[in-house]
Coordinates of C-alpha atoms and ligand atoms in Angstrom, one line a residue:
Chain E
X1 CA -13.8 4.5 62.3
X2 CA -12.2 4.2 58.9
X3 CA -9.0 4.8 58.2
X4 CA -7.0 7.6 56.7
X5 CA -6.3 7.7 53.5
X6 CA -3.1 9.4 52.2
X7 CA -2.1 9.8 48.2
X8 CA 1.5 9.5 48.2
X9 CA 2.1 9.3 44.7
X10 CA 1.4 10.9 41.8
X11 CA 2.1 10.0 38.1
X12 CA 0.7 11.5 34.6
X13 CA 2.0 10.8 31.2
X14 CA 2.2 13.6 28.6
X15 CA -0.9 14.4 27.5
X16 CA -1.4 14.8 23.2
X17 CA -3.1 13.8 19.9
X18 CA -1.3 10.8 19.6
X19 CA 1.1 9.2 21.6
X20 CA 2.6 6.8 18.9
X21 CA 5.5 5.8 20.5
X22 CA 3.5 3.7 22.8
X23 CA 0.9 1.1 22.9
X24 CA -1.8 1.2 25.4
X25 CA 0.1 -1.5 27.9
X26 CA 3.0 1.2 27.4
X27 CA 1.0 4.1 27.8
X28 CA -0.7 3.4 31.6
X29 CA 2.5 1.6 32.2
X30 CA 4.1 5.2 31.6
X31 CA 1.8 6.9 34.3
X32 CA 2.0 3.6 36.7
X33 CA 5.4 3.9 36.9
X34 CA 5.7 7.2 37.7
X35 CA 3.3 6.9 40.3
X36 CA 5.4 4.5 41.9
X37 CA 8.2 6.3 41.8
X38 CA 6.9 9.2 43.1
X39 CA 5.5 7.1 46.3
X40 CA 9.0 5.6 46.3
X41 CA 7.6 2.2 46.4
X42 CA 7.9 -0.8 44.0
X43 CA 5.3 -2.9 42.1
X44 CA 5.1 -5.3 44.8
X45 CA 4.0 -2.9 47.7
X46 CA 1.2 -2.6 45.4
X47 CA -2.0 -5.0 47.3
X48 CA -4.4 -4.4 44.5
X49 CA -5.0 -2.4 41.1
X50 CA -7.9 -0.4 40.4
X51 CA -8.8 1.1 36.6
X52 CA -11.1 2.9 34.8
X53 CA -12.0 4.2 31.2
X54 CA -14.7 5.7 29.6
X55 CA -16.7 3.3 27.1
X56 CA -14.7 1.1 25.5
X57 CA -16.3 2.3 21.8
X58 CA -14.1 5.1 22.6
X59 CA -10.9 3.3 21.6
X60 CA -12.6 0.5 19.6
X61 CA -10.4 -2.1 22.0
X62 CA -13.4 -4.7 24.1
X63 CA -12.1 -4.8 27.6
X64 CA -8.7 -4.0 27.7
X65 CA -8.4 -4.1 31.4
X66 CA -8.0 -7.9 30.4
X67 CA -4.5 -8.0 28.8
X68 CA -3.1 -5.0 31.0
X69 CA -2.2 -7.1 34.0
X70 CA 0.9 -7.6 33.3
X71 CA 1.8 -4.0 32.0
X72 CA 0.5 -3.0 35.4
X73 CA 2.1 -5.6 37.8
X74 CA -1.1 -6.9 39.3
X75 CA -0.7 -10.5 37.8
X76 CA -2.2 -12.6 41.2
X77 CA -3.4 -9.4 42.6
X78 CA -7.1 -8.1 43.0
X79 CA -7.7 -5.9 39.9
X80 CA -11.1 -4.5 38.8
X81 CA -12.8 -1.6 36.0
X82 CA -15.3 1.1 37.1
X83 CA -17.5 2.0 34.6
X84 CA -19.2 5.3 34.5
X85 CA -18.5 7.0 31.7
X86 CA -16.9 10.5 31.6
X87 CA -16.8 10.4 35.1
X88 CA -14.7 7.6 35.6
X89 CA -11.2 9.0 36.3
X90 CA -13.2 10.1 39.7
X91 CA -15.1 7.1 40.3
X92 CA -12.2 5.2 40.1
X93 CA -10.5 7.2 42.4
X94 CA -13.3 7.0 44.9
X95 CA -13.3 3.4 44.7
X96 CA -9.3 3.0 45.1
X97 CA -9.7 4.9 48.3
X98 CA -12.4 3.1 50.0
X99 CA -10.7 0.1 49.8
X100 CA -8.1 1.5 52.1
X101 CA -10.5 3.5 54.0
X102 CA -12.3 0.3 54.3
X103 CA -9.3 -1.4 56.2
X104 CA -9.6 -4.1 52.8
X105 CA -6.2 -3.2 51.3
X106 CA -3.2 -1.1 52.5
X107 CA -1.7 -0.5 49.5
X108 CA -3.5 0.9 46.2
X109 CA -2.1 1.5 42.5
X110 CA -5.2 3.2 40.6
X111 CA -5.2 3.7 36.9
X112 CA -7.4 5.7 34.0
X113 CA -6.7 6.2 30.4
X114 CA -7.6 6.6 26.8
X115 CA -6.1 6.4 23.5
X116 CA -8.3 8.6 21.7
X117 CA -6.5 8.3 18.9
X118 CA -7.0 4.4 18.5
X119 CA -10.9 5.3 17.9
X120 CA -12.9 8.3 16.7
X121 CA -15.1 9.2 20.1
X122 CA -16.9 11.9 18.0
X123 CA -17.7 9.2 16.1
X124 CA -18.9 6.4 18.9
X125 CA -20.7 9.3 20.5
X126 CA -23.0 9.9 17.1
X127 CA -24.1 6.8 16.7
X128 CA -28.1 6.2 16.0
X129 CA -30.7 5.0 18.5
X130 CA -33.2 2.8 17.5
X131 CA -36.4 4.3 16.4
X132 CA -34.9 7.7 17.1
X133 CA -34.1 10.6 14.1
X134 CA -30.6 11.4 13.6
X135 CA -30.5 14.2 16.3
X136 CA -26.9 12.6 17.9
X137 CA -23.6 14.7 17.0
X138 CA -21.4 13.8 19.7
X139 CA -21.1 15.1 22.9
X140 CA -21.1 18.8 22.6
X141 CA -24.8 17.9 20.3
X142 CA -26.1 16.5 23.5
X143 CA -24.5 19.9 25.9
X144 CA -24.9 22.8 23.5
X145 CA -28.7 23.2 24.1
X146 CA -28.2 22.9 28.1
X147 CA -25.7 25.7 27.8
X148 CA -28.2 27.6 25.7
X149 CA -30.8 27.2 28.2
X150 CA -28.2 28.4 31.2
X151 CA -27.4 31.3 29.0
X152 CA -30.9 32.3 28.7
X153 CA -31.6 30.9 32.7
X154 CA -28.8 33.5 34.2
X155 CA -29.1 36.0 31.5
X156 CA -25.0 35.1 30.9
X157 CA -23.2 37.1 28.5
X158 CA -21.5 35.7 25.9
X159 CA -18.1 35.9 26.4
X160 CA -18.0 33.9 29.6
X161 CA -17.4 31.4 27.4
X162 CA -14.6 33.3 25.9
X163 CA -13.2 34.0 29.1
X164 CA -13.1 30.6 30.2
X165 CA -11.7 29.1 26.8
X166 CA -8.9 31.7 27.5
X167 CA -7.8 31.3 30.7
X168 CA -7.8 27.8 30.8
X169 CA -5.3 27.8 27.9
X170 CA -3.1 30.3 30.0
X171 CA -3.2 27.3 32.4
X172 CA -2.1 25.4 30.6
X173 CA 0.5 27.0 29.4
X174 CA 2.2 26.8 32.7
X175 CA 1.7 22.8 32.7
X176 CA 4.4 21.0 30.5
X177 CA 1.9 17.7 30.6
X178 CA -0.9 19.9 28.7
X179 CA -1.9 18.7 25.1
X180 CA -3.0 22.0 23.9
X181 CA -0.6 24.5 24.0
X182 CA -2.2 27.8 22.2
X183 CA 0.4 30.9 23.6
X184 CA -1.4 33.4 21.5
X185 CA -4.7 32.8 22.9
X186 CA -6.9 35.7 23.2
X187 CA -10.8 36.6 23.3
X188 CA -10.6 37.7 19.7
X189 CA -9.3 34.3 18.8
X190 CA -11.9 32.4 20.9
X191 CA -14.6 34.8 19.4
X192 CA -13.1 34.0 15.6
X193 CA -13.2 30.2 15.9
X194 CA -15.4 28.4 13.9
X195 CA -19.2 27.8 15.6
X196 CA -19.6 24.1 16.2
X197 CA -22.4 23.3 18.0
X198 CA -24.3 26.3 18.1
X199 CA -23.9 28.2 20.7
X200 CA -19.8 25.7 21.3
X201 CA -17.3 27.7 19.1
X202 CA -14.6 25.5 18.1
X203 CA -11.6 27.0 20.5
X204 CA -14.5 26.5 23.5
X205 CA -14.0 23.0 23.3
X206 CA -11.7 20.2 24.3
X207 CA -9.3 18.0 22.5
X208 CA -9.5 14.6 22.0
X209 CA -6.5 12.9 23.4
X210 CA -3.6 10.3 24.5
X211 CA -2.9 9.7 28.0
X212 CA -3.3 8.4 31.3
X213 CA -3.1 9.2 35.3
X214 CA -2.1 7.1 38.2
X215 CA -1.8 7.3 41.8
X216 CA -0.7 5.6 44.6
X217 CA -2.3 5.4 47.6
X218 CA -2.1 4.3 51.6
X219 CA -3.4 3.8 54.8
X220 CA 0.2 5.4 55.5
X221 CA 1.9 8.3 54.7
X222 CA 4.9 6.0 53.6
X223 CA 7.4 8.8 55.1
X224 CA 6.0 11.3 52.8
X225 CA 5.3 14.5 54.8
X226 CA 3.4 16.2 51.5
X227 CA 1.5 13.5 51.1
X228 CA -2.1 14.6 50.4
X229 CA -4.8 13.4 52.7
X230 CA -8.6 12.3 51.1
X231 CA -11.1 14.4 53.8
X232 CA -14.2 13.3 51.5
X233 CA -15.4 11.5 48.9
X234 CA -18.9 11.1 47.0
X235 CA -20.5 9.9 43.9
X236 CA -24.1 10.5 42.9
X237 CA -26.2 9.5 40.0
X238 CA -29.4 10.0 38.0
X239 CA -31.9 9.4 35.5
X240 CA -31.0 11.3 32.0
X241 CA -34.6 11.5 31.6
X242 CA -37.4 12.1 34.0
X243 CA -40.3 14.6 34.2
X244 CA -38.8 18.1 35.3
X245 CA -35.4 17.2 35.3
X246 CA -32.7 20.2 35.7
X247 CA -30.6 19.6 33.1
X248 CA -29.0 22.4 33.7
X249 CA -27.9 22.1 37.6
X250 CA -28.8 18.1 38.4
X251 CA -29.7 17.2 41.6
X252 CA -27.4 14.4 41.8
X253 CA -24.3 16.9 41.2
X254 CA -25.4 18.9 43.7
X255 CA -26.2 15.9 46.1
X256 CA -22.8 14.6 45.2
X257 CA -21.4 17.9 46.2
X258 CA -23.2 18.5 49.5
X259 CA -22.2 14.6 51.0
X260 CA -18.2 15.3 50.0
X261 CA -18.4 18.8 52.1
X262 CA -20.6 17.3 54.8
X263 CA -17.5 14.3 54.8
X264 CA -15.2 16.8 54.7
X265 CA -16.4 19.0 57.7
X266 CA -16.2 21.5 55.5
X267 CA -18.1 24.7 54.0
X268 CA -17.4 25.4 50.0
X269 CA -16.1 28.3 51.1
X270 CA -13.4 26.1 52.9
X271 CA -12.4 25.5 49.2
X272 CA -9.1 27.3 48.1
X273 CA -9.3 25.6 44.6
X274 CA -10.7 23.1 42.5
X275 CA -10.1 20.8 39.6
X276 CA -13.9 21.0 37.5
X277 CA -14.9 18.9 35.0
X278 CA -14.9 21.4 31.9
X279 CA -15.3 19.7 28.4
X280 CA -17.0 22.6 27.2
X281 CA -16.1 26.5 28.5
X282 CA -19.8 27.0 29.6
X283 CA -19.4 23.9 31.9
X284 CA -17.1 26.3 34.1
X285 CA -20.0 28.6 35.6
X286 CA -22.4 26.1 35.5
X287 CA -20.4 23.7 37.5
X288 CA -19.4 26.5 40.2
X289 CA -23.1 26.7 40.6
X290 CA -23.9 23.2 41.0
X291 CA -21.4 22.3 43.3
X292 CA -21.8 25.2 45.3
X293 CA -18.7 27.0 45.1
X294 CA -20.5 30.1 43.3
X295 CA -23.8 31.4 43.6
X296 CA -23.4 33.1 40.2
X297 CA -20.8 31.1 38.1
X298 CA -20.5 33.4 35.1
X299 CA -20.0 36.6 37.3
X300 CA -17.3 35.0 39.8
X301 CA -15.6 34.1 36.3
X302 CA -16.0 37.6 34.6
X303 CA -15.0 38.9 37.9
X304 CA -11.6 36.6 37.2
X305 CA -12.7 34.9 40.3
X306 CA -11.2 31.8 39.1
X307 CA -8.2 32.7 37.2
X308 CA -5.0 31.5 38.6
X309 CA -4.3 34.6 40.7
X310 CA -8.2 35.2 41.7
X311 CA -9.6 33.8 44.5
X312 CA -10.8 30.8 43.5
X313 CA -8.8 29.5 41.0
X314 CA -10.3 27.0 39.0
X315 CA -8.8 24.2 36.2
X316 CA -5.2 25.3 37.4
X317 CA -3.5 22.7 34.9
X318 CA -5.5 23.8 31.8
X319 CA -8.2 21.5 32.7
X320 CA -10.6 19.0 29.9
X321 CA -10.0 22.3 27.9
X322 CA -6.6 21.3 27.2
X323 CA -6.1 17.5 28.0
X324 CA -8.8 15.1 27.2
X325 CA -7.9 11.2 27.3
X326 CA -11.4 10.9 28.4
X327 CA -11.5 7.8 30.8
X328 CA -8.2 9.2 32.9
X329 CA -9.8 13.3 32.9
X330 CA -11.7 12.6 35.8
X331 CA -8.7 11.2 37.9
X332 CA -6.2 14.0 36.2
X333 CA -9.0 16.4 37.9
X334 CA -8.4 14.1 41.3
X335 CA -4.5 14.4 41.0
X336 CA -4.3 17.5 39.9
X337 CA -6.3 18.9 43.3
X338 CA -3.8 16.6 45.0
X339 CA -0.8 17.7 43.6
X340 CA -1.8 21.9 44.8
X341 CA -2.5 20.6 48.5
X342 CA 1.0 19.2 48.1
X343 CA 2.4 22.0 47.0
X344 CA 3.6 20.3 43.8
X345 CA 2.3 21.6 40.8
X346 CA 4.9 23.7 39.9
X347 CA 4.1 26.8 37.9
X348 CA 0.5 26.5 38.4
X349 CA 0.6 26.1 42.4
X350 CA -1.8 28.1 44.3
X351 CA 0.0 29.6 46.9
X352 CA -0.8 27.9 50.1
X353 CA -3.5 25.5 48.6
X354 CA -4.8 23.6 51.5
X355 CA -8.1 22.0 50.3
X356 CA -8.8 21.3 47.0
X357 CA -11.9 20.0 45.3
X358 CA -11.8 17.5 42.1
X359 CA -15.0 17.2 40.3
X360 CA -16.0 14.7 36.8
X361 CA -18.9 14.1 35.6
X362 CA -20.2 11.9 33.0
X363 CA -22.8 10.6 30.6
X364 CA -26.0 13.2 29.6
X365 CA -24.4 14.2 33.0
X366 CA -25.8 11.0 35.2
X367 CA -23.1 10.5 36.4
X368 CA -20.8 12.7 39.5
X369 CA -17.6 11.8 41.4
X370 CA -15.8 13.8 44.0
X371 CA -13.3 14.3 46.2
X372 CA -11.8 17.0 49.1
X373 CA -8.0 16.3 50.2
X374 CA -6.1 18.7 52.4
X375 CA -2.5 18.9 53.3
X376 CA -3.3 17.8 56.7
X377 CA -4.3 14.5 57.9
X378 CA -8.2 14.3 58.9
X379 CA -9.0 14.6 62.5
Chain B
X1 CA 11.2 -3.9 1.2
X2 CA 11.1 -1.1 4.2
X3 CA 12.4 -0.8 7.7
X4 CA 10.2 1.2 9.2
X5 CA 8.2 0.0 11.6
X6 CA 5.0 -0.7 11.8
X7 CA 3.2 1.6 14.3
X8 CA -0.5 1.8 13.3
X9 CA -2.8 -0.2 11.5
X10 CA -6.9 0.0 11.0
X11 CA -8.7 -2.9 12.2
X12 CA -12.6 -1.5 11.4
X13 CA -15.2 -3.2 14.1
X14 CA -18.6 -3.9 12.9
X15 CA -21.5 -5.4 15.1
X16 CA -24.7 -6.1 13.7
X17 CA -27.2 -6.7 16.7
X18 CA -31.5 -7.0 17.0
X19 CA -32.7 -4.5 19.1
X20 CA -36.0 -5.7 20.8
X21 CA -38.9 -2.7 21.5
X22 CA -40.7 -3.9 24.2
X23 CA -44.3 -3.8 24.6
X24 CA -44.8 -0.3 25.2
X25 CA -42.4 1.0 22.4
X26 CA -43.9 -1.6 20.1
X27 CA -47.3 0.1 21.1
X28 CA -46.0 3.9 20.4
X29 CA -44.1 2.4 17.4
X30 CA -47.8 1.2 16.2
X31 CA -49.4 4.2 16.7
X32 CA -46.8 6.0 15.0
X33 CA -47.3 3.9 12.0
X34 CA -50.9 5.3 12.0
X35 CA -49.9 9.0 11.9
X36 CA -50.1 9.5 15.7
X37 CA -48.0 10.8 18.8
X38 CA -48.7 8.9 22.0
X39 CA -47.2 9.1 25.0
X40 CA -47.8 7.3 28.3
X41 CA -49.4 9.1 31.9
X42 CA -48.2 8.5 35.1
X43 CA -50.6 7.4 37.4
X44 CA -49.1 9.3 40.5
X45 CA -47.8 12.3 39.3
X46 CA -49.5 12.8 36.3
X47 CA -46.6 13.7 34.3
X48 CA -46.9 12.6 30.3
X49 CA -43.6 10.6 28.4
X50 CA -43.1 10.8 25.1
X51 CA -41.4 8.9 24.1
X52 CA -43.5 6.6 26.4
X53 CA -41.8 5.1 29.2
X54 CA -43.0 1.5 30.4
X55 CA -42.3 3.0 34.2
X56 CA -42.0 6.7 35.7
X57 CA -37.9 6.9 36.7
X58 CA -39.5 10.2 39.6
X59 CA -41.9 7.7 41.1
X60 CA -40.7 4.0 40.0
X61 CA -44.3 3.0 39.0
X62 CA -46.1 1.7 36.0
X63 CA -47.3 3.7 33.5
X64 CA -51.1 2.7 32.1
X65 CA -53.0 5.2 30.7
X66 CA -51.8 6.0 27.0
X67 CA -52.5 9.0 25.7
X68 CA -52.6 10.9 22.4
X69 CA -50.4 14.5 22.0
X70 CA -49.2 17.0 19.7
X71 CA -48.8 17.2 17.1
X72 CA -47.8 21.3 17.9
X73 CA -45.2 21.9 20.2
X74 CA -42.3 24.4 21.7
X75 CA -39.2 24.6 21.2
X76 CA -37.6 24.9 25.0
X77 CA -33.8 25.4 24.1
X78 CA -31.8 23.8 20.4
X79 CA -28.7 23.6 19.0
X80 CA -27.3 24.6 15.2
X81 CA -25.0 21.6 14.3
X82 CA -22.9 23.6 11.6
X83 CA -19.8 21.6 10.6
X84 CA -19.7 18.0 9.1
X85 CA -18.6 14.8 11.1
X86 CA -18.3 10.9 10.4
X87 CA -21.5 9.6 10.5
X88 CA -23.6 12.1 9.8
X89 CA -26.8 11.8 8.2
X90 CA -28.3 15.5 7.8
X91 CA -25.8 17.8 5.5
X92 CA -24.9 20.7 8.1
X93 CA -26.2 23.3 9.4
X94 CA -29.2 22.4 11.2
X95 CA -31.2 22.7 14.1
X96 CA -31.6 20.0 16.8
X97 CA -34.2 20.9 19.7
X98 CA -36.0 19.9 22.6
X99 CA -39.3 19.9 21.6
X100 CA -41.7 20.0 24.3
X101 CA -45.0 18.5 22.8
X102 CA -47.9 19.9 23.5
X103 CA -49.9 17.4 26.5
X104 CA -46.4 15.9 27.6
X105 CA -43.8 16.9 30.3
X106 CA -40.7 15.6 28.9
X107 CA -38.9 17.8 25.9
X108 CA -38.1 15.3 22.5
X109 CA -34.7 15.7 20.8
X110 CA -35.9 16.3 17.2
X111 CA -35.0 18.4 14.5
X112 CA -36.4 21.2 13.7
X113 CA -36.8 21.6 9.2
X114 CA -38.4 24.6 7.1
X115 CA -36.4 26.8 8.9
X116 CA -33.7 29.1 8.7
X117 CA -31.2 28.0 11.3
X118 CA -30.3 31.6 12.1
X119 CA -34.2 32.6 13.0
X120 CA -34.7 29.3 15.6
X121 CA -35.6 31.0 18.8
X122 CA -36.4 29.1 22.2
X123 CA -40.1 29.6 23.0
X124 CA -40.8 29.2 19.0
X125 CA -43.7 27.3 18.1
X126 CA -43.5 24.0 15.9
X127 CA -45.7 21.3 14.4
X128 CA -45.0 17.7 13.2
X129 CA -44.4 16.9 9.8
X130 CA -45.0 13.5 8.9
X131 CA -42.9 11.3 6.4
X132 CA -44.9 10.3 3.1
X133 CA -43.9 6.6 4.1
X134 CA -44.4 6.0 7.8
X135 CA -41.9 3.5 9.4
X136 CA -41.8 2.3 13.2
X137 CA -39.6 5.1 14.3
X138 CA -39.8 8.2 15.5
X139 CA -38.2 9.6 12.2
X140 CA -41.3 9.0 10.4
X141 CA -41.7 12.6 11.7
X142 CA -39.4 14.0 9.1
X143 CA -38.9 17.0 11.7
X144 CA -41.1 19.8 13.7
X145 CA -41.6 23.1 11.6
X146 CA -42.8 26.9 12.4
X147 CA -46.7 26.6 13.1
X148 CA -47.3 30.1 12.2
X149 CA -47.9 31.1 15.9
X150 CA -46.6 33.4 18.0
X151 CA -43.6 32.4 20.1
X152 CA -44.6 31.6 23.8
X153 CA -42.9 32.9 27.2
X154 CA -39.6 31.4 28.4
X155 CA -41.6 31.7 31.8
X156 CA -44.1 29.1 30.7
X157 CA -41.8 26.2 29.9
X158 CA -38.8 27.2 32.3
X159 CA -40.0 24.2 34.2
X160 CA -39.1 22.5 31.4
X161 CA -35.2 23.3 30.7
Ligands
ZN1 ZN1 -44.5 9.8 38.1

C-alpha cells in the first residue's frame, strides 16, 4: 500500500515580463517561502527538495539548480532536477509525490521556475539542426501546422481559437498572480492581432515570462483540513518521430491520461475541472480530446463548456495563455487544480470543485505529466 | 559617477561544438551530395524514413535496405511564418511544411519556395529543387515547389497528419 499524499501548501510568485527586483535565488525563494508558510511549517520540516525547469538554453544559466541550495534551504538535504522540457512543472510534481507515496520522505518542498527574461526562448527554440534547412521558428513553428491539420481533421471553425484566447484572458483577469492582464479583450481583438505563425494569431499565444511555483507536500495533512489529496498521478512519453505518428492526439497523452483516471478510480466525467496545458488557444480542444474529457473539444468550447461558469471549466487562472515561466507552468497547472479542490482560488473558484485534473506537456509534445487530487483523502 | 544600481547586465554564451553524422546520415548526406533523396526501409513494417533513421523507433529494429524517393511530394499540413525573429535566416513570410515524399512514410519539415504563401493548400503537390552547389545537408534542397499537378485528397495522406 502506498501512502497518501496530501498538498498542504501552496505558493506562487507574481507572474510578469520581468521580475527585476529579484534574482533567480530570490525569485524561487519568493514562491518557496510562501509555500511554507501556507503549510505553516518551516524550512527544516522540509526532508528533501525537488525542482524542475525547462531547458536551461531558456535562461542562458548551465545548471542552476547548483547554486540554489541555499536559497531553497536544502543545504545537507536530498535535492534533485527533472528534466522534461515543457512538461516539467508536472513531472516534477509527480516525482515530489512519489517520494512520499513511496514511504522515502515525509516531508517534500518542490520547486519550478524560469526567468524568461534572463534569455530569449524564441530564440533557443530556433536554433539550427545540423544538416537540416532553416525550417525552426520557435515553438509555435513547430505547433502551427498540427493545429492546421486538427482544424482540417475536425472541420473546426475558426474562431475556437478566438474563443479560447478570450476567455482565458477573462480568467485571468480574476487572478491577481496573472502576467497578462488584457480587460478589453474581445473576439474582434483576437481576430485583429497580427498572424504569427500561420494559422497562431498573435493574441492566441502565450507570453514569455518571470516566475515560479512551489508546493509543500506530506504523508500528513499537517492539521490542514483543506488540504488537497493526490488520487493519481502519471507520466507518459514518446518518440517525436515515428511512422504514422498522431501528432495531433499522441498516444502517450492519451496513455498518460487513461493510467491517472484508472489511479484515480475515476471516470473523466468524474472531472469537475482542470488545469490544461494551453500555450497556444488551439491546444484547448485538442487537449480535451486527448485526455478524454471531450469527445469534440472545439464544440464543448463553442458551447462555453469550459468557461468559468460552464460545466467544465477549463484554465480557471488564465492558464499558459496568460502566465508562461515555462519550466514552473506545468506545476502552476498542478497547484492551480489544487488550490479549486481546496476551495482557495479566490475569484476563480469553481463552486464545489472536488476533483481536478492538471495536465503539461512538453517537447514536439513527447512529453505528458498528470495528476487528479480531490478534497477528500483516497480510500 | 551613479547610484543606481546595477540590475542587469548581458553576458552573451557562445558554444562552438562538432556534431558527428553517424554512418547512416553520412550515407544519406552522400547521396545527397549526388543529387539524390534516400531514405531507409524497415524490415518489419515496411515503413520508409527520410530522413533515414539508423533504427525504426515503432519496432526498435535495424533499418537495412536503402532506398531512393521523391523527388515529388505532398504537402500534408504547413505553416506561414509571417513576422521576423532573432535568428532567422529566411526574410518573412514563408511557408514551412511537412512534406510527405513520395515512397516514404514520414512527412519532412521543409520549406516550401516559388509560391505564394497565401495559395499553399494541404494536399498540394510539390517537387525538389536542388541548390546549384550541393552541400552535405538537407538544405542543398533549396525548398519543394508547385509540380504543376493537381492537388491530392486529404483522405489519402490523413494517415499521415
Ligand atoms: Zn518498423
Amino acid at each position: 500500500m502506498s501512502t497518501p499524499v496530501a498538498i498542504t501548501g501552496i505558493g506562487q510568485t507574481r507572474y510578469a515580463a520581468k521580475r527585476d527586483d529579484l534574482s533567480m535565488p530570490g525569485l524561487v525563494r519568493e514562491a518557496a517561502k510562501r509555500a511554507l508558510d501556507d503549510a505553516g511549517v518551516d524550512w527544516s520540516d522540509i526532508d528533501a527538495v525537488v525542482l524542475g525547469k525547462a531547458p536551461d538554453m531558456f535562461e542562458g544559466v548551465v545548471q542552476p539548480e547548483l547554486f540554489l541550495a541555499g536559497a531553497l534551504g536544502a543545504v545537507g538535504k536530498p535535492m534533485m532536477r527533472v528534466h522534461t522540457a515543457g512538461s516539467v512543472g508536472g513531472s516534477t510534481a509527480v516525482v515530489a509525490s512519489h517520494l512520499i507515496s513511496s514511504g522515502v520522505h515525509k516531508r517534500i518542498l518542490t520547486v519550478a521556475w524560469e526567468k524568461q527574461s534572463e534569455s530569449n526562448a524564441m530564440w533557443a527554440l530556433s536554433q539550427r539542426f545540423p544538416f537540416a534547412p532553416p525550417t525552426t521558428a520557435g515553438a509555435g513553428g513547430y505547433f502551427a501546422p498540427i493545429i492546421r491539420a486538427y482544424m482540417r481533421r475536425t472541420d473546426a471553425p475558426e474562431h475556437i481559437g478566438w474563443q479560447v484566447a478570450v476567455k482565458d484572458r477573462q480568467n485571468a483577469a480574476l487572478n491577481p498572480l496573472a502576467h497578462l492582464q488584457i480587460p478589453d479583450i474581445s473576439l474582434e481583438k483576437v481576430q485583429a492581432s497580427p498572424m504569427l505563425w500561420d494559422p497562431i494569431r498573435y493574441l492566441e499565444t502565450c507570453p514569455s515570462s518571470d516566475g515560479a511555483c512551489a508546493m509543500v507536500m506530506s504523508c500528513e495533512d499537517d492539521g490542514h483540513k483543506d488540504a488537497a489529496w493526490v488520487h493519481g498521478t502519471a507520466m507518459r512519453s514518446e518518440p517525436m518521430l515515428f511512422a504514422g505518428r498522431d501528432e495531433v492526439s499522441p498516444q502517450a497523452g492519451k496513455d498518460c491520461a487513461r493510467d491517472a483516471y484508472a489511479e484515480a478510480g475515476i471516470t473523466p466525467a468524474d472531472i469537475d475541472c482542470a488545469e490544461l496545458y494551453v500555450p497556444f488557444s488551439w491546444y484547448e480542444p485538442m487537449w480535451l480530446e486527448n485526455v478524454g474529457l471531450a469527445e469534440s473539444g472545439w464544440r464543448a468550447v463553442d458551447e462555453g463548456r469550459t468557461a468559468l461558469g460552464g460545466d467544465l471549466p477549463i484554465n480557471m487562472s488564465g492558464g499558459v495563455l496568460s502566465s508562461n515561466p515555462i519550466g514552473a507552468s506545468g506545476m502552476i497547472r498542478f497547484a492551480e487544480a489544487a488550490l479549486q479542490v481546496r476551495g482557495r482560488a479566490g475569484a476563480h473558484q469553481v463552486d464545489g470543485a472536488k476533483l481536478a485534473l492538471g495536465h503539461a506537456y512538453g517537447g514536439g509534445s513527447q512529453f505528458f505529466s498528470m495528476w487528479i487530487v480531490g478534497s477528500e483523502r483516497p480510500s | 559617477m551613479s547610484d543606481d544600481p546595477v540590475t542587469r547586465f548581458k553576458a552573451p554564451v557562445r558554444l562552438d561544438y562538432t556534431v558527428t553524422a553517424g554512418s547512416v546520415t553520412a550515407d544519406f548526406l552522400r547521396e545527397i551530395l549526388k543529387g539524390r533523396l534516400v531514405g531507409r526501409r524497415c524490415p518489419d513494417c515496411r515503413c520508409v524514413y527520410l530522413p533515414p533513421r539508423s533504427a525504426c523507433p515503432t519496432c526498435g529494429v535495424i533499418t537495412t535496405e536503402q532506398i531512393e524517393v521523391g523527388p515529388n511530394g505532398t504537402v500534408t499540413t504547413f505553416s506561414v511564418i509571417r513576422f521576423p525573429f532573432e535568428g532567422q535566416v529566411l526574410e518573412p513570410p514563408y511557408a514551412c511544411a511537412h512534406v510527405l515524399v513520395d515512397g516514404t512514410d514520414t512527412p519532412l519539415l521543409h520549406i516550401v519556395g516559388n509560391c505564394d504563401v497565401d495559395d499553399m493548400r494541404m494536399g498540394m503537390r510539390v517537387r525538389a529543387v536542388w541548390a546549384e552547389e550541393l552541400k552535405p545537408t538537407l538544405a542543398s534542397v533549396r525548398y519543394f515547389e508547385p509540380n504543376g499537378e493537381p492537388d491530392v485528397t486529404y483522405d489519402s495522406f490523413s494517415g499521415h497528419v
